[in-house]
Short mmCIF file of C-alpha atoms and ligand atoms in Angstrom, two decimals:
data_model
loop_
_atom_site.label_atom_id
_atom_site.label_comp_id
_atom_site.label_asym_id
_atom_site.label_seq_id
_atom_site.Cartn_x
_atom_site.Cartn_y
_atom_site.Cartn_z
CA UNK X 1 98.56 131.69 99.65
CA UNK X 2 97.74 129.45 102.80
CA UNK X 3 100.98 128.29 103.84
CA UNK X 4 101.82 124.14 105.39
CA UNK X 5 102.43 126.04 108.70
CA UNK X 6 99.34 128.19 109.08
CA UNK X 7 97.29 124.48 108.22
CA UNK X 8 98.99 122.62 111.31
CA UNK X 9 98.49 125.67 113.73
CA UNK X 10 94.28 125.08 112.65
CA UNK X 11 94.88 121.27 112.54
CA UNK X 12 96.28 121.69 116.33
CA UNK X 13 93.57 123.50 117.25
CA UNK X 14 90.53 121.97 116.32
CA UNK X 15 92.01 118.15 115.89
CA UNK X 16 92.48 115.75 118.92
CA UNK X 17 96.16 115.14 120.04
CA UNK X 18 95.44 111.23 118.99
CA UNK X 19 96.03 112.01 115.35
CA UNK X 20 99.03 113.58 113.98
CA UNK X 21 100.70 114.38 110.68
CA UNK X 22 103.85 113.08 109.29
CA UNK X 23 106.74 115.54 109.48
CA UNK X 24 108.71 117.82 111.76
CA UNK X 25 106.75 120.60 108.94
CA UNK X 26 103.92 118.98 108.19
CA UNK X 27 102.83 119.56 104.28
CA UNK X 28 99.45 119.91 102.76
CA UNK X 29 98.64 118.27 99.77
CA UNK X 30 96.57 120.12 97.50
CA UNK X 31 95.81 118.18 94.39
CA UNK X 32 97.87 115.04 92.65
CA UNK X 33 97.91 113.66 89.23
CA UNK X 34 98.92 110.19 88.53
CA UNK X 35 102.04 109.55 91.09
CA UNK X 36 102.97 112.81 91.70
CA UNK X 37 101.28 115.46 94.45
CA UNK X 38 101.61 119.17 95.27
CA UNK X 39 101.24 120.85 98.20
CA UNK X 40 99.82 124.05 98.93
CA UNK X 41 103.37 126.00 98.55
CA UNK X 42 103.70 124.48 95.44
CA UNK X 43 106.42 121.47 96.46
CA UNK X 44 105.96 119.12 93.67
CA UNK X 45 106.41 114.75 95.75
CA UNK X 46 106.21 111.56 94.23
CA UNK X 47 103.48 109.35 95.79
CA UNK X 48 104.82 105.68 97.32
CA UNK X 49 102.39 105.62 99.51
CA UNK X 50 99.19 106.83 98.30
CA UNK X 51 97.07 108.25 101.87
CA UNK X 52 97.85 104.85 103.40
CA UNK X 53 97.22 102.42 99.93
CA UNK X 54 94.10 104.05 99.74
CA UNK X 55 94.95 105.91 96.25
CA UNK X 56 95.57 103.38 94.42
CA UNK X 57 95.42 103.82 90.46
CA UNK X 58 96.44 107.40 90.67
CA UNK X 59 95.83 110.54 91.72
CA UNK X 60 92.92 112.26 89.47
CA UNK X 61 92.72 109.18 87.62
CA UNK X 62 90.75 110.43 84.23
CA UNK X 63 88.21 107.44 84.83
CA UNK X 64 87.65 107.57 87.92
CA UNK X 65 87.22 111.11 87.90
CA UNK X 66 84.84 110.94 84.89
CA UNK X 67 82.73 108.44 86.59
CA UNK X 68 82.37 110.38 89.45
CA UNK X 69 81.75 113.33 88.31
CA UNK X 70 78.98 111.47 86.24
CA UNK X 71 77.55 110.02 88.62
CA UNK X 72 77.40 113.38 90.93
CA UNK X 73 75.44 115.03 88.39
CA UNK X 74 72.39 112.44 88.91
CA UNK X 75 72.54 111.31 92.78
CA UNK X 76 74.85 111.39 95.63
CA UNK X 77 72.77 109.26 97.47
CA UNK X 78 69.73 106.33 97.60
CA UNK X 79 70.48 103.89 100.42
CA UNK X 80 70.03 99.91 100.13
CA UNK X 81 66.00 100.66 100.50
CA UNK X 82 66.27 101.80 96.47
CA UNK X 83 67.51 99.44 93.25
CA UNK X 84 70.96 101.32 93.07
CA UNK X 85 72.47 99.76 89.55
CA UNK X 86 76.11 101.34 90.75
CA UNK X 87 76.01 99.53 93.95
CA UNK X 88 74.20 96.52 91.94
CA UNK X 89 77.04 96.84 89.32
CA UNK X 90 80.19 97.09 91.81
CA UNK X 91 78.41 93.89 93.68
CA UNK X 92 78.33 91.71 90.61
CA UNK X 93 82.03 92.47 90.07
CA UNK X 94 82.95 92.06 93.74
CA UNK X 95 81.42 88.74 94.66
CA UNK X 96 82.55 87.25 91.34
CA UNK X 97 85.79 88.01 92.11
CA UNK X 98 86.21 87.40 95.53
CA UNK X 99 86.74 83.45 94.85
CA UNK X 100 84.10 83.13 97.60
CA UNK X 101 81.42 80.69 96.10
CA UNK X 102 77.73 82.11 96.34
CA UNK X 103 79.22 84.98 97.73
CA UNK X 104 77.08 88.39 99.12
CA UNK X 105 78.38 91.73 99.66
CA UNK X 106 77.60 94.29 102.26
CA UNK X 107 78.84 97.11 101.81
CA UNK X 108 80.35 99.88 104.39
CA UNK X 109 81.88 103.17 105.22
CA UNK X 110 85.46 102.11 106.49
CA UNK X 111 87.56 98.83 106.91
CA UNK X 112 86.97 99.28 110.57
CA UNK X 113 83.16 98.68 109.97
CA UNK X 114 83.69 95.36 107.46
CA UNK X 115 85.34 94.38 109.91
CA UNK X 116 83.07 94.97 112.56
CA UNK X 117 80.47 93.08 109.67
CA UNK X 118 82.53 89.98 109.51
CA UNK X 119 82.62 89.68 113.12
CA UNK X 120 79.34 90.07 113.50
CA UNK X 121 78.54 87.35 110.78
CA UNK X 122 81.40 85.21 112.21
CA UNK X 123 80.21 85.37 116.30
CA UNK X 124 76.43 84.89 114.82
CA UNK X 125 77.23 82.25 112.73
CA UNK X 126 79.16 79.97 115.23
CA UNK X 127 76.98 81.13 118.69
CA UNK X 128 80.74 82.04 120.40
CA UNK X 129 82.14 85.35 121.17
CA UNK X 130 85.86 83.50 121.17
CA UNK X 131 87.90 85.04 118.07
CA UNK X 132 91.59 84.92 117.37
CA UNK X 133 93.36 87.08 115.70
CA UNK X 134 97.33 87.06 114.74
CA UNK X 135 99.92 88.69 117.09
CA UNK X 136 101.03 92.58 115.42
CA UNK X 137 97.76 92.92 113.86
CA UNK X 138 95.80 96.15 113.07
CA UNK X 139 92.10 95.47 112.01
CA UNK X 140 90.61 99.01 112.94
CA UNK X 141 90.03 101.87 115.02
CA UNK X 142 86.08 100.67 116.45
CA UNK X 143 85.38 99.20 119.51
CA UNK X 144 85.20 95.18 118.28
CA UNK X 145 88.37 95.92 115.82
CA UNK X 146 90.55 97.20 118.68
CA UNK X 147 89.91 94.18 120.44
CA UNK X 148 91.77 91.97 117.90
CA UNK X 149 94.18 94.35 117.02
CA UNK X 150 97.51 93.61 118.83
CA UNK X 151 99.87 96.68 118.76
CA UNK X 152 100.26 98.42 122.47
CA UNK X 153 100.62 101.56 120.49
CA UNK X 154 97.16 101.21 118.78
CA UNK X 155 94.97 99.74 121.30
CA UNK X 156 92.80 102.38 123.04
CA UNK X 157 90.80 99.59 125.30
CA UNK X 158 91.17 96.79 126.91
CA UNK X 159 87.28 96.25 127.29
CA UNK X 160 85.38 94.20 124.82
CA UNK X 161 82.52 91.87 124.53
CA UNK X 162 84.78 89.25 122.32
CA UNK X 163 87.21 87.03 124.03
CA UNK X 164 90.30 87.36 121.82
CA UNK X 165 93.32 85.37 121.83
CA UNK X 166 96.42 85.91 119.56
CA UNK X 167 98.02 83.47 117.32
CA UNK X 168 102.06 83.54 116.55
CA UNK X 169 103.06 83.53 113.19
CA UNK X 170 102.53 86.99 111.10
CA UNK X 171 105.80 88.13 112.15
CA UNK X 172 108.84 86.17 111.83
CA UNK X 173 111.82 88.55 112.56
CA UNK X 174 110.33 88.72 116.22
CA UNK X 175 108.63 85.38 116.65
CA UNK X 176 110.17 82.95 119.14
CA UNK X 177 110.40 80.54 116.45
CA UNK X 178 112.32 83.26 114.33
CA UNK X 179 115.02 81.03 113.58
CA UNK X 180 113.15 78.04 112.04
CA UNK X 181 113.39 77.92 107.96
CA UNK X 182 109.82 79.04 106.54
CA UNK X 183 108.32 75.05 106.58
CA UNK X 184 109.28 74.09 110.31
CA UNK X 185 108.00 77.75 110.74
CA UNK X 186 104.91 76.96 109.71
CA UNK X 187 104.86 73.71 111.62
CA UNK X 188 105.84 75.52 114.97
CA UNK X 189 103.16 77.99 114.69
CA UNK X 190 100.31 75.55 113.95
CA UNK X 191 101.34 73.48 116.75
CA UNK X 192 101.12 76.71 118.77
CA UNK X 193 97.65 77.34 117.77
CA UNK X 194 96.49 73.69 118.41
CA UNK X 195 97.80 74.42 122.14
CA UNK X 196 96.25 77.69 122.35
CA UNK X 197 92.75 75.93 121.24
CA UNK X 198 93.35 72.86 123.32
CA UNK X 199 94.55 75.45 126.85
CA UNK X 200 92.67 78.37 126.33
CA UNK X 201 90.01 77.92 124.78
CA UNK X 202 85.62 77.03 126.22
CA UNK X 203 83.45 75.24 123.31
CA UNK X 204 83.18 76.91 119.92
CA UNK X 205 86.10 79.54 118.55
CA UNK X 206 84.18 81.57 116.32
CA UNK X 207 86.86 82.86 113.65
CA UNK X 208 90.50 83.34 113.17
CA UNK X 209 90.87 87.12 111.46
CA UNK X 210 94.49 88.06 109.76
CA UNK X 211 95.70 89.98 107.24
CA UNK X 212 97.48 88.28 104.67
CA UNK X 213 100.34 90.59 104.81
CA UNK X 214 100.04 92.78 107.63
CA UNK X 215 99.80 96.39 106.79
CA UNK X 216 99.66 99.07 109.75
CA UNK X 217 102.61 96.10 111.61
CA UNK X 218 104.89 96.71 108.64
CA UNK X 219 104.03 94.58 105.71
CA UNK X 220 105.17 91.76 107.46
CA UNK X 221 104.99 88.56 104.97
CA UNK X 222 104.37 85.11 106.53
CA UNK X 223 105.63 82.27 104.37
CA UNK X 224 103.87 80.83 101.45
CA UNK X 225 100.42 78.42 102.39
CA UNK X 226 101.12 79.32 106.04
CA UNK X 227 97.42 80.07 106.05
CA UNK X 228 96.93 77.09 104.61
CA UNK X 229 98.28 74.91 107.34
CA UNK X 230 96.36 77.22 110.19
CA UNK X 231 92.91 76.59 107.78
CA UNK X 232 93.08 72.81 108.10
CA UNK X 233 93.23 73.31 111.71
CA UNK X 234 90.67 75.71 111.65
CA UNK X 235 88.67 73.59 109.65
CA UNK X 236 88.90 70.86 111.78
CA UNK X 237 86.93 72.58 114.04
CA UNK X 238 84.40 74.23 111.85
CA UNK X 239 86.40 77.79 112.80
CA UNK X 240 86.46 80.47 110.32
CA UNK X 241 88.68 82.26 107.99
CA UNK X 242 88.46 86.30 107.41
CA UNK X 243 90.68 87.43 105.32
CA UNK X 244 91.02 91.29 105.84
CA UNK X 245 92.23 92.15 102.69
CA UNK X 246 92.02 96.11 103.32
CA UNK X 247 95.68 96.46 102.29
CA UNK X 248 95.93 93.42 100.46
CA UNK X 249 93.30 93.64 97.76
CA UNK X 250 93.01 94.42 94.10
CA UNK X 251 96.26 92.79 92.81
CA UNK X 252 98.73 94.57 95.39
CA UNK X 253 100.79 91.74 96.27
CA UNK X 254 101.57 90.95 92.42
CA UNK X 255 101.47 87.71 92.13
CA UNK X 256 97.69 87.39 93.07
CA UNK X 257 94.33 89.69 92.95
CA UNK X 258 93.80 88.79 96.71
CA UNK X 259 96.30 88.14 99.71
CA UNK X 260 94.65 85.04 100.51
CA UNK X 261 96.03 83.05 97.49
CA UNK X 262 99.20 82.61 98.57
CA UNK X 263 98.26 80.55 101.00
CA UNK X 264 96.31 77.92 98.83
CA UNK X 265 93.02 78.53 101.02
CA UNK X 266 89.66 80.51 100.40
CA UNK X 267 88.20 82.45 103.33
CA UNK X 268 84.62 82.06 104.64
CA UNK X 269 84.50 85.84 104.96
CA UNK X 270 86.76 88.74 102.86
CA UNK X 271 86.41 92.25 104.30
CA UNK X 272 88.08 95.28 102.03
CA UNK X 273 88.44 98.96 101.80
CA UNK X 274 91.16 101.85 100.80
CA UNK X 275 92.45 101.18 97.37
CA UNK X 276 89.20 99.84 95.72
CA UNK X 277 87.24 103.66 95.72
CA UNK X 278 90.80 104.89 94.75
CA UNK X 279 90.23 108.09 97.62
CA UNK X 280 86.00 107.57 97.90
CA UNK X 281 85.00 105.98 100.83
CA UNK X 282 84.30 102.67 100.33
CA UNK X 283 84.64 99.17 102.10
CA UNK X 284 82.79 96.18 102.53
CA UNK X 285 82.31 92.65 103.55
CA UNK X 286 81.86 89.64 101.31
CA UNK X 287 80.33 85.80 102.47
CA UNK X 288 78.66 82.78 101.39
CA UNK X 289 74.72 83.63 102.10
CA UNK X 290 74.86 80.92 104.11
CA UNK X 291 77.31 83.03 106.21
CA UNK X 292 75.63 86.16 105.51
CA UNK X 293 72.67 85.17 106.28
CA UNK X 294 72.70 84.60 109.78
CA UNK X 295 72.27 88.19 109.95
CA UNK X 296 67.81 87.25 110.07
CA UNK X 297 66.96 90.58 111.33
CA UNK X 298 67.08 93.73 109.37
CA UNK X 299 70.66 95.46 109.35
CA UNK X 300 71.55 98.86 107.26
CA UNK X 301 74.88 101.20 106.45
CA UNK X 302 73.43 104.54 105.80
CA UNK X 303 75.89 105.64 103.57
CA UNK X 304 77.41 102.38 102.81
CA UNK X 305 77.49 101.30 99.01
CA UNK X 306 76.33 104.75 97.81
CA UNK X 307 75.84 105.31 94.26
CA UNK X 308 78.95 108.13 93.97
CA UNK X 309 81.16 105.70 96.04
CA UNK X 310 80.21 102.62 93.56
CA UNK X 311 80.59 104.53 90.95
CA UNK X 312 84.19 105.15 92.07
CA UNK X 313 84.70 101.54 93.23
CA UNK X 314 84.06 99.87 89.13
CA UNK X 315 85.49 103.16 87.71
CA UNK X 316 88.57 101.58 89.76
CA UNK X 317 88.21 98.09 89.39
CA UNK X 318 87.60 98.53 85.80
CA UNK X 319 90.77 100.18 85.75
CA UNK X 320 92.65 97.67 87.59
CA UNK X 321 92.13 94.75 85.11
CA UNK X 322 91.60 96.69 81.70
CA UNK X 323 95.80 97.94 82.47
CA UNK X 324 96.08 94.36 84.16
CA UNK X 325 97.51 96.43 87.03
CA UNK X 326 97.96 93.29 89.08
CA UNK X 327 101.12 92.40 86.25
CA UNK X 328 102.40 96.17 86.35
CA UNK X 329 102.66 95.42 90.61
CA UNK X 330 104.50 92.33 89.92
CA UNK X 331 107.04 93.89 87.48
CA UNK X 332 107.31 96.90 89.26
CA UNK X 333 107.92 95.09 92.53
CA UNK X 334 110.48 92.77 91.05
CA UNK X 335 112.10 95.58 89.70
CA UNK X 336 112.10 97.24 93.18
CA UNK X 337 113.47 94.18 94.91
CA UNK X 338 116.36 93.50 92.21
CA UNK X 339 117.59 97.26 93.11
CA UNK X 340 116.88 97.58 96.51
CA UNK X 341 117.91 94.25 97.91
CA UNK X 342 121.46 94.87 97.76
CA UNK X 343 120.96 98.04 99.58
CA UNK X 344 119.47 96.84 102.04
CA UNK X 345 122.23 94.56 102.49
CA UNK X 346 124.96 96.96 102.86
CA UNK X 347 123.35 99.03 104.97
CA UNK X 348 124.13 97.22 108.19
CA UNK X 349 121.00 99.29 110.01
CA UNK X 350 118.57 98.11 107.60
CA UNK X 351 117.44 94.77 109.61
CA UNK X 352 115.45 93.20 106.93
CA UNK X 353 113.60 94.76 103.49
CA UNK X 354 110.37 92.60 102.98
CA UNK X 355 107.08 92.91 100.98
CA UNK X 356 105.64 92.02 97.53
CA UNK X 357 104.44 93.32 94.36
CA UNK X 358 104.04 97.27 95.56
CA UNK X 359 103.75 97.06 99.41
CA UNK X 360 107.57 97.00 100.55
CA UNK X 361 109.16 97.64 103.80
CA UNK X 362 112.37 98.28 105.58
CA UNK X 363 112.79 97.45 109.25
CA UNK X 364 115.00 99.80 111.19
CA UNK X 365 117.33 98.32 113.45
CA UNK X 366 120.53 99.32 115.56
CA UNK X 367 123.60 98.20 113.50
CA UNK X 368 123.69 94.26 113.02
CA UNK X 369 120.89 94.09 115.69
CA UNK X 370 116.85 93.84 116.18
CA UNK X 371 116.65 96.19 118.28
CA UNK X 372 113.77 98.93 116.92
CA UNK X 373 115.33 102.54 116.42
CA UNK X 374 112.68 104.88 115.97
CA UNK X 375 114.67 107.54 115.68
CA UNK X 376 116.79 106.61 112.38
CA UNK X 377 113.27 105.80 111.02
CA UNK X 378 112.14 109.43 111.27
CA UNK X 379 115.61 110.29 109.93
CA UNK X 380 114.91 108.28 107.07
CA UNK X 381 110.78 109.52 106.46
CA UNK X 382 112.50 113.37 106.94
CA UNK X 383 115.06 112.54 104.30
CA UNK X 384 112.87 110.57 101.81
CA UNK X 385 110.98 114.42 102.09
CA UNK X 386 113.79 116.01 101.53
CA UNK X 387 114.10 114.08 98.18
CA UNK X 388 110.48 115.05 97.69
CA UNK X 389 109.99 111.01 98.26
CA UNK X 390 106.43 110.31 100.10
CA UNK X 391 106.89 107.02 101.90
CA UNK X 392 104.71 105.90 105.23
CA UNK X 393 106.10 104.82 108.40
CA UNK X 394 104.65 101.72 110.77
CA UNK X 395 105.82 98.50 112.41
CA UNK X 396 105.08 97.55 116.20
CA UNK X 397 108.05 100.17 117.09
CA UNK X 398 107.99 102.67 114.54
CA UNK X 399 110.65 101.49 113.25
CA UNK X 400 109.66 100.59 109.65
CA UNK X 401 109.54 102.64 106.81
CA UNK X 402 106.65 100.99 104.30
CA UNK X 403 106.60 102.03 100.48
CA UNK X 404 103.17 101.74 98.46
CA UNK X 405 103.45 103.04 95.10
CA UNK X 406 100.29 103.45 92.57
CA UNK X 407 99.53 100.21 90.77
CA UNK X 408 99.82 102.13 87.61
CA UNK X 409 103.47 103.26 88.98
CA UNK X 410 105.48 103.36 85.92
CA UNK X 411 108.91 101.90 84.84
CA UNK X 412 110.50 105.82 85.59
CA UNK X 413 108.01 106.98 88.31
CA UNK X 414 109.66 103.53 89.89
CA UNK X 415 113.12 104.40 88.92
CA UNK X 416 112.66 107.82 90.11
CA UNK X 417 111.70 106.73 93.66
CA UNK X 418 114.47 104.35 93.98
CA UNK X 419 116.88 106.90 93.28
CA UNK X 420 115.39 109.19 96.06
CA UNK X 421 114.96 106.63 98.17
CA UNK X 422 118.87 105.91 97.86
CA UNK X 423 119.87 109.43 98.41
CA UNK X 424 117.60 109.49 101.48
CA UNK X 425 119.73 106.24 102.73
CA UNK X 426 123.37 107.33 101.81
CA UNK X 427 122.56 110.62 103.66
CA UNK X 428 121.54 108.58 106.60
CA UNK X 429 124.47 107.97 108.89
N1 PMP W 1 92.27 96.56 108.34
C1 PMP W 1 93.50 96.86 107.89
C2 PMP W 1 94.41 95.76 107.45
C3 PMP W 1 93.91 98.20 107.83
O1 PMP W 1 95.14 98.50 107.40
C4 PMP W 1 93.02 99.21 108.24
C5 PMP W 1 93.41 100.68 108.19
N2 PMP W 1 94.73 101.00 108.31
C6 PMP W 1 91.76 98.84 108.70
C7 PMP W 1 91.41 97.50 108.72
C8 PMP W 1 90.77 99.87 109.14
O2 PMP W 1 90.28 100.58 108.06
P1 PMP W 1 89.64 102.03 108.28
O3 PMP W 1 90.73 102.95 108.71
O4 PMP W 1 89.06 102.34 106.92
O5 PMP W 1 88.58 101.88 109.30
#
């Protein structure tokens, strides 16, 4: 048997230092089925968080598997140059939902490179290379994303072609206006952007790109139509809207099938990835043609949209809305919330518990503080393990443990969780 520590000796050798597993013993997983995973010693976890919300309607989901495995038998690859009809199929059902009127797709590898499409489309569209993004945001790992990501810990550059500034307002527990109920919030921020267009800004701003919840900063959840009051500044100005709805997508948040409506807006541009191939790589970028179609020279994603990932990505989708998943992440979440809020109360190093639907987070603080411990955090991932829990950790410090659970996450799976997620608290001092 290959054993979790004879992996990370090999992953230490032939990885770079800048990625690194979770744990003091790092595990292996070697297969899953539904919300539960094994690793290679046998260790049976349950799954809240899914590879980073990327599996998303199970592990060996019977469907998905079946339509891949399908669709491996005839071709693992065409390209865009051929008639593919399960990239043609996964289009139709993309752009019709993305509430994005005479919407195209383009399809990509990663969320780093629809988002690398949509500013592309976005800079094109407008003649500017001026973008703003939202302060604690993570957008991707490529050279454009890093530029409008805003975590210290994440940014590799400071070079870029764009000029990026970054907007207040994704993260209340550390904003300057932190202490403002959600409306006068709101107000504050927008203000703050009409300053930082009026000060800092030369001619056109291209687009504003934000998460609607951010993911990699902690699932940090702005107020209701915030969005909505940036927009109709935007607007005023002919800027841009991209929702990156990599996290955010496919009924997550409960309440709605996309982040974006809970702000009352629709974006000119909606970039995606993780959850929607359910494991296969798959991502993509969706605009008006008139957007899209700036693009008036001939532009290509070798492997992006390929028939086995497309096949995956409706296998999934189908999924999604034939269990109307989206209602499952609502229930489930309320039933999270309604069991974990008081916890989070009485635990006096438990700064705040936020989220929605299935994407929920607690920030880890210094008793009755703000102030980020790191340390407790591990404590807390280590413990969760312990209680063969799989949660993920993020946040601008580190300090915030984020849970994820499979949209298909059922009433006990939930149940289950909760009550190792409790033990992993209490044993916390
Ligand atoms: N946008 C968001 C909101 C993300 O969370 C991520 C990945 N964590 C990305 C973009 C980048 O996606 P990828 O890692 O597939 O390039």
């Amino acid at each position: 048997m290959t054993t979790n520590a004879e992996l990370l000796a090999t992953y230490r050798r032939v990885l770079p230092s800048f990625v690194s597993p979770y744990f003091a013993e790092p595990i292996s997983i070697e297969r899953g089925q539904g919300s539960w995973v094994w690793d290679v010693e046998g260790h049976r976890y349950l799954d809240f968080f899914g590879g980073v919300l990327t599996t998303m309607v199970g592990h060996n989901n019977p469907k998905v598997t079946a339509a891949i495995q399908e669709q491996a038998a005839k071709t693992l690859h065409t390209s865009t140059l051929y008639l593919s009809p399960p990239m043609l199929r996964l289009a139709e059902q993309i752009t019709e939902r993305s509430g994005i009127p005479d919407a195209r797709v383009f399809f990509t590898t990663s969320g780093s490179e629809a988002n690398d499409t949509a500013l592309l489309l976005a800079t094109s569209f407008r003649s500017s290379n001026q973008v703003l993004a939202m302060r604690n945001s993570y957008h991707g790992r490529s050279f454009t994303t890093q530029a409008v990501t805003s975590h210290a810990s994440w940014s590799s550059t400071s070079i870029s072609g764009l000029q990026v500034n970054f907007v207040q307002g994704a993260y209340k527990l550390r904003s300057p206006f932190a202490d403002l109920d959600d409306d006068t919030f709101t107000k504050a921020c927008v203000n703050d952007l009409v300053q930082l267009l009026d000060m800092t800004s030369a001619g056109d701003v291209a687009a504003l790109i934000a998460e609607p919840i951010q993911g990699v900063g902690g699932f940090t959840v702005p107020p209701d139509g915030f969005f909505g009051a940036m927009k109709k500044e935007l607007d005023n100005r002919g800027i841009l809207f991209i929702a990156d709805e990599v996290q955010t997508g496919w009924g997550r948040t409960g309440e709605h099938f996309w982040g974006y409506e809970a702000h009352g807006i629709v974006p000119d541009i909606l970039t995606f990835a993780k959850g929607v191939g359910n494991g296969i790589t798959l991502a993509g970028c969706v605009a008006r043609a008139e957007i899209m179609d700036t693009i008036d020279v001939l532009n290509f994603s070798t492997f992006g949209g390929n028939p086995l990932s497309a096949a995956a990505g409706s296998a999934t989708l189908d999924y999604v809305i034939d269990n109307d998943l989206q209602g499952n992440a609502k229930r489930m979440g309320e039933r999270f919330h309604a069991t974990m809020a008081p916890v989070a109360d009485d635990t006096d190093w438990i700064a705040e518990l936020r989220g929605r639907g299935l994407m929920w987070a607690f920030e880890i603080c210094h008793p009755g503080t703000i102030e980020p411990d790191p340390a407790r955090t591990v404590a807390v991932l280590e413990a969760c393990k312990d209680q063969r829990l799989l949660v993920g950790k993020g946040g601008l410090y580190g300090n915030v443990i984020r849970l994820a659970p499979m949209l298909d996450v059922s009433a006990d799976e939930l149940d289950t969780g909760i009550a190792a997620l409790r033990s992993a608290i209490s044993s916390i001092t």
